[in-house]
Amino acid sequence: MGKHEGSDESAPADAVDSTQDGHDQDGHDHDSHDNDGHSTETLTDESGSAQTGADGYPHEEQAVSTISEVLGAPKFWVLPVLLVVVIMSFMAALYMGAIADPERNLHDFPIALANQDNGGEVPNADGGTDKQNYGDQIAKGIIDEAAKSGIAVHKTDRTTALNELNTGKVYGVVIISPNFTNRAVALGQSAVLQAKPEKLPIDIYINRGSGTFASAITTQFSERVSTQVNKQVGDQLTQSVSEQLAKANVPFSGAAQLALSQPVDVRTVEPNPLPEGSGNGLSAFYYTLLLILAGFTGAMMVSIVVDAALGQTPIEFGPFYQLRLRLPISRWGTLAAKWTIMLLIAFIQSALYVGVCTAVGTSLPNAFVLWTYSVLVIFAVGVSAASAMAVFGNPGLILNLVFFVILGLPSSGGTVPLEASPRLFAWIASFEPMHLVYLGIRSILYFDADWDAGLGRAVIQTIVGLIVGGLLGWVGTKYYDHKGWHRFPGGMRLSPRMAKIFDGGSGSLPTITTPAPQHVAGVAGASVRKREASTGTHVGAHEREPDDSGSGSG
């Protein structure tokens, strides 16, 4: 085992060393130091044969034996296998379940309908006229038929409908033109007079800024509306004209019947096309993903580097392995340092995202607003992710993965709208950050940063998430510090039952729960000596902790 840099301590600061009176936990004899000051440890088997080389490391035979023993202990491999297969299967169920059958899962898909028809006098079979409104009849038919396929069509005026479309509240708008009834009557009369009829217009507006898949669903809806309306209006006009021609003893020509069978022209219109560089409506989703990953993975990387620099975890590059002496810093202090670094990263990375996306040709209107909100998102996600790792330890990594990525992607609404996924995902999206961030980015990129297009909700809930994540980390680490549960070996004594649960050993394998008190005292003593060496000051004996031997000497 190697020496600490800048210290004469023979044991690494976080190594498990439960040796007392010249024996290890299994009763094996060991040496303390070689002539060069390096720690050497000679393990002996039951027959007393040495199992280590001159450098103090085990021979290949012992390594193979140890691996076999470890793999033979189910406690060693069952948990990682279960973790991987359960989490990956859970991810597969969510991801594939969200996209498996959008048509069958379609529910509450919002579309607005504006009927501008005022009605008119329609000829009847008696030769007179009746007051009718073809627009109302068509609207009722569209609403009733759409409900069968999970599309929620609601009636409103034209101005409100277009405003809802331009703020992402609806995926499409149906506009029935003014004087629709009168024009339908005129079309029938032109057929009677053998003139070429002019089709009746119905416009269906879409906005690809609401999502590529959502626009595709609206386009399919438009095609179904065309078939339905042409049959409904065509049958009415054909019957009316047929009765009029029969009374006048005029033949109903095939050309006239054909014209009246398709009297309506349903047009799909995009009033506000997306600019070039918008990825056909996908750029908002991918930008959202960039922000979440910057906060989530950024917090992980910062945690690894900071913990290594503080001597709380090893520094490892390829074959290089070193554990620095632990610096005297609390859990709360460590977390606050990580938050500070994440804030700096948020400012820099947000600017780099804007620059890189601009360089590759991505359309980024409202760039300053985009940068500002990006800073907020990266910092909020980073604070929350770092807090989870600080409070829950290694399980915090899994919790972050599940919360920010596994649950986030299928419930974001960026690829498949939530209304085309099982209802479970709409519930997940109500608290998942990725969906909220997507709404904010979509508003900035496609809806001119309109506060009502989702940006307002996104900003408010992102701030709430930042506060909740910050409180989790602050309260959790402060509580641990208050209880004296410090981040070094022996910093927390486990009860016998808990120690058995967390014990990674089996049989003769070494325990990983807590080291001997002498080792813990040695860590504290080494920290004092290093502080003396770096500052040139002397720490009094009353301030020292005893070293591994319990003597308290340097």
C-alpha positions as a printed Julia matrix, in Angstrom:
554×3 Matrix{Float64}:
   0.0     0.0     0.0
   1.32    3.46   -0.97
   2.07    6.44    1.19
   0.01    9.6     1.31
   1.43   12.57   -0.49
   2.88   14.99    2.03
   2.38   12.62    4.97
   4.28    9.87    6.71
   1.1     7.99    7.46
   1.39    4.33    6.48
  -2.32    3.78    5.8
  -4.48    5.63    3.24
  -6.98    7.98    4.82
 -10.01    5.96    3.79
  -8.5     2.48    3.88
 -10.17   -0.03    6.15
  -7.67   -0.88    8.86
  -9.08   -2.76   11.77
  -5.72   -4.13   12.88
  -5.03   -4.36   16.56
  -2.11   -6.0    18.45
  -0.41   -7.09   15.22
  -3.38   -9.09   13.88
  -5.95   -8.32   11.21
  -9.62   -9.2    11.37
  -9.04  -12.78   10.26
  -6.24  -13.36   12.74
  -3.49  -13.29   10.1
  -0.07  -12.0    11.04
   1.24   -8.93    9.25
   4.34   -6.77    9.15
   4.16   -3.04    9.66
   6.77   -1.33    7.45
   9.68   -2.27    5.21
  13.05   -0.55    5.2
  11.82    2.13    2.79
   8.94    3.11    5.02
   6.35    1.43    2.79
   3.66   -0.62    4.38
   3.96   -4.33    3.67
   1.48   -6.94    4.7
   2.21  -10.63    4.67
  -0.88  -12.77    4.9
  -0.53  -16.39    5.91
  -2.85  -19.26    5.28
  -3.78  -21.83    7.89
  -0.53  -23.71    7.34
   1.49  -20.56    7.85
   2.6   -20.28    4.21
   3.14  -16.77    2.94
   0.67  -15.69    0.26
   2.22  -12.35   -0.71
   5.29  -11.26   -2.63
   8.1    -9.01   -1.56
   6.09   -5.93   -2.47
   3.31   -6.85   -0.08
   0.74   -7.65   -2.78
  -0.91  -11.07   -3.18
   0.25  -13.62   -5.72
  -1.97  -14.52   -8.67
  -3.07  -17.73   -6.96
  -4.44  -15.83   -3.99
  -6.08  -13.27   -6.29
  -7.87  -16.04   -8.16
  -8.92  -17.59   -4.88
 -10.26  -14.27   -3.61
 -12.23  -13.63   -6.79
 -13.74  -17.11   -6.63
 -14.7   -16.59   -3.02
 -16.25  -13.2    -3.73
 -18.21  -14.41   -6.74
 -19.38  -17.37   -4.71
 -21.03  -15.01   -2.24
 -24.49  -14.0    -3.61
 -24.4   -10.82   -1.53
 -21.6    -9.62   -3.79
 -23.26   -9.97   -7.21
 -27.01  -10.3    -6.67
 -27.58   -6.63   -5.81
 -25.79   -5.12   -8.85
 -27.48   -7.59  -11.17
 -30.89   -6.78   -9.73
 -30.25   -3.03   -9.9
 -29.27   -3.11  -13.55
 -31.98   -5.44  -14.83
 -34.77   -3.8   -12.81
 -33.87   -0.23  -13.77
 -33.24   -1.04  -17.43
 -36.48   -3.03  -17.66
 -38.31   -0.15  -16.03
 -36.78    2.21  -18.58
 -37.79   -0.09  -21.46
 -41.36   -0.27  -20.19
 -41.61    3.53  -19.97
 -39.9     4.37  -23.25
 -41.61    1.78  -25.41
 -44.93    2.14  -23.6
 -44.98    5.86  -24.38
 -44.64    5.4   -28.15
 -46.05    1.93  -28.8
 -49.52    2.93  -30.05
 -50.19    6.7   -30.17
 -53.5     6.28  -32.01
 -54.91    3.93  -29.39
 -53.54    6.06  -26.55
 -54.88    9.32  -27.98
 -56.92   11.22  -25.38
 -57.95   14.82  -24.77
 -56.0    16.02  -27.83
 -57.04   19.71  -27.92
 -58.32   21.32  -31.12
 -60.32   24.55  -31.33
 -63.21   25.13  -33.74
 -64.51   28.52  -34.85
 -67.8    28.5   -36.76
 -68.25   31.84  -38.54
 -71.33   30.74  -40.5
 -74.47   32.81  -39.85
 -76.85   30.39  -41.59
 -79.27   31.09  -44.43
 -82.42   30.09  -46.27
 -82.24   26.55  -47.64
 -84.76   25.22  -50.25
 -87.02   22.45  -48.97
 -89.01   19.69  -50.67
 -92.19   21.8   -50.74
 -90.57   24.46  -52.88
 -90.15   26.87  -49.99
 -87.17   27.61  -47.78
 -86.11   26.83  -44.23
 -83.7    28.71  -41.99
 -80.68   26.46  -41.48
 -77.05   26.74  -40.43
 -74.85   24.22  -42.17
 -71.88   25.43  -40.1
 -73.52   24.38  -36.83
 -74.39   20.99  -38.28
 -70.83   20.47  -39.5
 -69.36   21.59  -36.16
 -71.54   19.15  -34.22
 -70.57   16.33  -36.55
 -66.87   17.12  -36.22
 -67.01   17.33  -32.41
 -68.97   14.1   -32.01
 -66.84   12.12  -34.46
 -63.54   13.43  -33.09
 -64.48   12.47  -29.54
 -64.62    8.82  -30.62
 -60.91    8.9   -31.49
 -59.72   10.81  -28.41
 -59.64   14.3   -29.93
 -61.25   17.03  -27.82
 -62.68   19.7   -30.13
 -64.12   22.77  -28.4
 -65.99   25.68  -29.97
 -64.76   29.23  -29.61
 -64.39   32.39  -31.68
 -61.74   32.84  -34.36
 -59.55   35.27  -32.39
 -59.43   33.08  -29.3
 -58.81   29.97  -31.36
 -55.83   31.47  -33.18
 -54.42   32.83  -29.92
 -54.61   29.35  -28.41
 -52.83   27.95  -31.46
 -50.07   30.56  -31.24
 -49.44   29.87  -27.56
 -49.37   26.09  -27.83
 -52.62   25.53  -25.96
 -54.2    23.68  -28.9
 -52.66   21.64  -31.7
 -55.02   22.79  -34.43
 -57.87   25.14  -35.3
 -60.87   24.42  -37.54
 -62.3    27.53  -39.25
 -65.71   27.28  -40.94
 -65.91   30.23  -43.31
 -68.58   32.99  -43.13
 -71.71   32.53  -45.3
 -71.0    28.8   -45.52
 -74.72   27.98  -45.71
 -75.46   30.57  -48.41
 -72.51   29.42  -50.46
 -73.67   25.82  -50.14
 -77.11   26.81  -51.47
 -75.46   28.69  -54.32
 -73.35   25.64  -55.12
 -76.5    23.51  -55.4
 -78.15   26.04  -57.67
 -75.11   26.13  -59.93
 -75.4    22.37  -60.3
 -79.06   22.77  -61.29
 -78.04   25.34  -63.87
 -75.3    23.02  -65.14
 -72.63   25.56  -64.12
 -69.26   24.64  -62.64
 -69.7    24.74  -58.84
 -67.17   26.43  -56.54
 -66.17   24.33  -53.55
 -66.87   25.44  -49.97
 -63.72   26.2   -47.94
 -62.96   24.9   -44.45
 -59.49   25.71  -43.13
 -57.62   23.68  -40.52
 -54.64   25.55  -39.08
 -51.62   23.77  -37.6
 -48.49   24.97  -35.82
 -45.42   22.74  -36.03
 -44.01   24.61  -33.06
 -46.34   22.52  -30.9
 -44.45   19.41  -31.98
 -43.82   17.47  -35.15
 -45.82   14.44  -34.05
 -48.69   16.62  -32.87
 -48.81   18.32  -36.28
 -48.91   14.91  -37.95
 -51.89   13.91  -35.79
 -53.67   17.17  -36.68
 -53.01   16.57  -40.38
 -54.54   13.09  -40.12
 -57.49   14.66  -38.31
 -57.84   17.09  -41.23
 -58.07   14.21  -43.68
 -60.79   12.52  -41.63
 -62.69   15.8   -41.37
 -62.53   16.18  -45.15
 -64.06   12.75  -45.69
 -66.72   13.27  -43.02
 -67.77   16.8   -44.05
 -67.9    16.02  -47.76
 -70.19   13.09  -47.1
 -72.4    15.07  -44.72
 -72.77   18.19  -46.88
 -72.65   16.24  -50.14
 -75.58   14.04  -49.15
 -77.65   17.08  -48.14
 -76.93   18.99  -51.34
 -77.41   15.94  -53.57
 -80.81   15.22  -52.04
 -81.91   18.88  -52.28
 -80.78   19.3   -55.89
 -82.22   15.93  -56.9
 -85.65   16.98  -55.58
 -85.5    20.32  -57.39
 -84.47   18.74  -60.69
 -87.14   16.07  -60.41
 -89.85   18.72  -60.06
 -88.51   20.54  -63.09
 -88.19   17.27  -65.07
 -84.52   18.02  -65.61
 -82.08   15.09  -65.61
 -79.44   14.99  -62.87
 -76.22   14.67  -64.82
 -73.34   12.51  -63.65
 -70.99   15.5   -63.67
 -73.32   17.41  -61.35
 -73.65   14.45  -59.01
 -69.87   14.07  -58.92
 -69.39   17.76  -58.14
 -71.92   17.65  -55.32
 -70.4    14.49  -53.82
 -67.22   16.47  -52.98
 -68.52   19.99  -52.29
 -66.09   20.99  -49.5
 -62.42   21.86  -49.8
 -60.75   21.14  -46.44
 -57.38   22.9   -46.5
 -54.53   22.34  -44.05
 -52.81   25.68  -43.47
 -49.74   26.68  -41.46
 -50.21   30.4   -40.72
 -46.84   30.8   -38.96
 -44.28   28.43  -40.51
 -41.2    27.65  -38.48
 -37.98   29.27  -39.67
 -35.11   27.3   -41.14
 -32.91   25.74  -38.49
 -35.81   24.67  -36.28
 -35.4    20.97  -36.91
 -39.03   20.72  -38.03
 -40.1    21.47  -34.47
 -37.58   19.2   -32.71
 -34.91   21.76  -31.82
 -36.74   22.74  -28.61
 -36.74   19.14  -27.39
 -33.05   18.59  -28.06
 -32.12   21.91  -26.47
 -34.12   20.87  -23.41
 -32.2    17.61  -23.29
 -28.91   19.51  -23.44
 -29.89   21.63  -20.43
 -31.03   18.68  -18.3
 -27.87   16.72  -19.09
 -25.67   19.73  -18.33
 -27.21   19.99  -14.87
 -27.5    16.27  -14.14
 -24.2    14.95  -15.52
 -22.48   18.2   -14.63
 -23.34   17.69  -10.97
 -22.0    14.13  -11.14
 -18.69   15.23  -12.66
 -18.3    18.12  -10.24
 -19.01   15.77   -7.34
 -16.32   13.32   -8.49
 -13.67   16.02   -8.91
 -14.49   17.9    -5.7
 -14.66   14.77   -3.56
 -11.29   13.64   -4.92
  -9.73   17.06   -4.32
 -11.01   17.06   -0.74
  -9.62   13.58   -0.11
 -13.04   11.99    0.28
 -12.72    9.66   -2.73
  -9.68    8.38   -4.65
  -8.17   10.08   -7.68
  -7.85    7.45  -10.38
  -6.51    7.87  -13.93
  -5.8     4.6   -15.66
  -3.31    2.77  -13.43
  -2.72    5.88  -11.32
  -4.47    5.69   -7.96
  -4.1     8.17   -5.13
  -6.13    9.13   -2.11
  -5.31   12.56   -0.77
  -5.5    13.47    2.89
  -8.96   14.58    3.87
  -9.38   18.29    4.35
 -11.32   19.42    7.43
 -14.62   20.31    5.77
 -18.2    19.48    6.71
 -20.8    17.82    4.52
 -22.58   21.15    4.15
 -19.35   22.88    3.21
 -18.63   20.27    0.56
 -22.11   20.62   -0.92
 -21.92   24.42   -0.93
 -18.63   24.21   -2.84
 -20.28   22.0    -5.46
 -23.21   24.41   -5.79
 -20.84   27.32   -6.34
 -19.04   25.46   -9.11
 -22.37   24.5   -10.71
 -23.42   28.16  -10.79
 -20.23   29.04  -12.65
 -20.8    26.13  -15.03
 -24.38   27.27  -15.65
 -23.24   30.72  -16.82
 -20.47   29.39  -19.03
 -22.25   26.37  -20.49
 -25.4    28.33  -21.34
 -23.34   30.8   -23.34
 -21.49   27.97  -25.07
 -24.77   26.26  -25.97
 -26.05   29.44  -27.61
 -22.77   29.87  -29.47
 -22.5    26.28  -30.65
 -26.13   26.08  -31.78
 -25.79   29.36  -33.67
 -22.61   28.08  -35.34
 -24.32   24.93  -36.63
 -27.27   26.89  -38.02
 -29.93   26.39  -35.34
 -32.58   29.09  -35.25
 -32.31   30.79  -31.84
 -34.6    33.81  -31.57
 -34.66   35.63  -28.23
 -31.08   34.5   -27.57
 -30.65   36.5   -24.37
 -33.88   35.14  -22.88
 -32.77   31.66  -23.92
 -29.39   32.14  -22.21
 -30.97   33.5   -19.03
 -33.44   30.65  -18.7
 -30.72   28.12  -19.55
 -28.62   29.4   -16.64
 -31.58   28.93  -14.32
 -32.29   25.4   -15.56
 -28.71   24.12  -15.41
 -28.19   25.56  -11.93
 -31.53   24.26  -10.61
 -30.95   20.74  -11.95
 -27.33   20.78  -10.77
 -28.27   21.9    -7.25
 -31.0    19.26   -6.99
 -28.79   16.47   -8.35
 -25.88   17.4    -6.06
 -28.25   17.55   -3.09
 -29.59   14.08   -3.84
 -26.06   12.67   -3.93
 -25.09   14.51   -0.74
 -28.13   13.28    1.19
 -28.57    9.76   -0.2
 -24.97    8.94   -1.13
 -24.46    6.43   -3.94
 -28.21    5.69   -4.25
 -28.54    9.37   -5.12
 -26.9     8.62   -8.48
 -29.65    6.13   -9.28
 -32.36    8.48   -8.03
 -31.01   11.24  -10.27
 -30.9     8.92  -13.27
 -34.49    7.82  -12.72
 -35.87   11.27  -11.95
 -34.11   13.41  -14.53
 -33.7    10.96  -17.43
 -35.69    7.73  -17.22
 -38.93    9.43  -16.15
 -38.15   12.67  -17.95
 -37.68   11.66  -21.59
 -40.96    9.79  -22.23
 -42.99   12.4   -20.31
 -41.37   15.48  -21.85
 -43.92   15.81  -24.67
 -41.11   16.86  -26.98
 -41.39   13.96  -29.4
 -44.77   12.35  -28.76
 -47.41   14.67  -27.26
 -48.63   13.66  -23.83
 -52.15   13.35  -25.26
 -50.88   10.53  -27.52
 -49.23    8.61  -24.66
 -50.85    6.65  -21.82
 -52.38    8.91  -19.17
 -49.66    7.88  -16.72
 -47.19   10.13  -18.53
 -49.38   13.2   -18.17
 -49.3    12.62  -14.41
 -45.5    12.18  -14.44
 -45.13   15.36  -16.5
 -46.91   17.35  -13.79
 -43.79   17.17  -11.58
 -41.03   16.14  -14.0
 -38.57   18.96  -14.77
 -37.94   17.94  -18.38
 -41.54   18.62  -19.47
 -41.58   22.01  -17.77
 -38.23   22.97  -19.28
 -39.46   21.85  -22.7
 -42.48   24.14  -22.43
 -40.21   27.06  -21.58
 -37.71   26.4   -24.38
 -40.52   25.81  -26.88
 -42.05   29.15  -25.95
 -38.72   30.94  -26.4
 -37.87   29.33  -29.74
 -41.29   29.07  -31.42
 -43.74   31.39  -29.65
 -41.66   34.56  -29.31
 -40.98   33.91  -25.6
 -44.67   34.42  -24.82
 -45.19   34.17  -21.05
 -48.58   32.49  -21.62
 -47.14   29.91  -24.03
 -45.55   27.95  -21.18
 -42.58   30.17  -20.34
 -44.24   31.64  -17.25
 -45.12   28.26  -15.81
 -41.66   26.92  -16.66
 -39.8    29.77  -14.95
 -41.93   29.64  -11.79
 -41.71   25.87  -11.38
 -37.99   25.82  -12.17
 -37.44   28.31   -9.35
 -39.6    26.17   -7.07
 -37.52   23.13   -8.02
 -34.33   25.04   -7.25
 -35.65   25.98   -3.81
 -36.81   22.43   -3.03
 -33.53   20.91   -4.19
 -31.56   23.47   -2.2
 -33.57   22.83    0.94
 -33.1    19.08    0.56
 -29.34   19.45    0.45
 -29.1    22.12    3.13
 -31.35   20.4     5.65
 -29.9    16.94    4.96
 -26.22   17.87    5.22
 -26.75   20.19    8.18
 -28.55   17.38   10.0
 -25.77   14.91    9.26
 -23.17   17.41   10.48
 -25.2    18.1    13.61
 -25.39   14.37   14.36
 -21.64   14.05   13.86
 -22.01   11.74   10.86
 -18.89   12.93    9.12
 -17.59   11.84    5.71
 -14.58    9.77    6.72
 -14.04    6.17    7.86
 -15.66    5.65   11.21
 -17.54    8.92   10.88
 -20.75    7.06   11.67
 -21.09    4.0    13.85
 -23.69    1.53   12.64
 -25.86   -0.6    14.84
 -25.07   -4.34   14.68
 -28.16   -4.96   12.55
 -27.34   -2.16   10.08
 -23.7    -3.23    9.99
 -24.8    -6.71    8.98
 -26.96   -5.31    6.19
 -24.22   -3.1     4.78
 -21.42   -5.6     5.36
 -20.07   -6.53    1.95
 -18.24   -9.57    3.25
 -19.22  -13.16    3.58
 -17.42  -15.84    5.51
 -13.75  -14.94    5.67
 -14.09  -11.88    3.42
 -13.16   -8.59    5.13
 -15.84   -6.29    6.43
 -16.43   -2.87    4.82
 -18.55   -1.27    7.51
 -16.36    0.72    9.91
 -12.63    0.68   10.7
 -11.0     0.59   14.08
 -11.02    3.76   16.22
  -7.19    3.92   16.02
  -7.39    4.39   12.27
 -10.01    7.13   12.55
  -7.83    8.94   15.07
  -4.88    8.54   12.72
  -6.76   10.26    9.92
  -7.46   13.23   12.15
  -3.86   13.32   13.36
  -2.52   13.24    9.8
  -4.74   16.19    8.89
  -3.28   18.2    11.78
   0.29   17.39   10.77
  -0.36   18.38    7.18
  -1.87   21.67    8.35
   1.25   22.3    10.43
   3.5    21.59    7.45
   1.55   23.86    5.09
   1.15   26.8     7.49
   4.39   26.54    9.44
   2.46   26.7    12.7
   2.34   24.25   15.57
  -0.87   22.71   16.84
  -0.82   22.14   20.56
  -1.03   18.68   22.0
  -4.45   19.42   23.39
  -5.68   20.04   19.82
  -4.22   16.85   18.38
  -5.97   13.58   17.82
  -3.91   10.44   18.54
  -2.45    8.69   15.49
  -2.81    5.05   14.52
  -0.61    3.88   17.35
  -2.5     6.01   19.83
   0.62    7.93   20.81
  -0.44   11.24   19.38
   3.03   11.85   17.98
   3.83   12.97   14.45
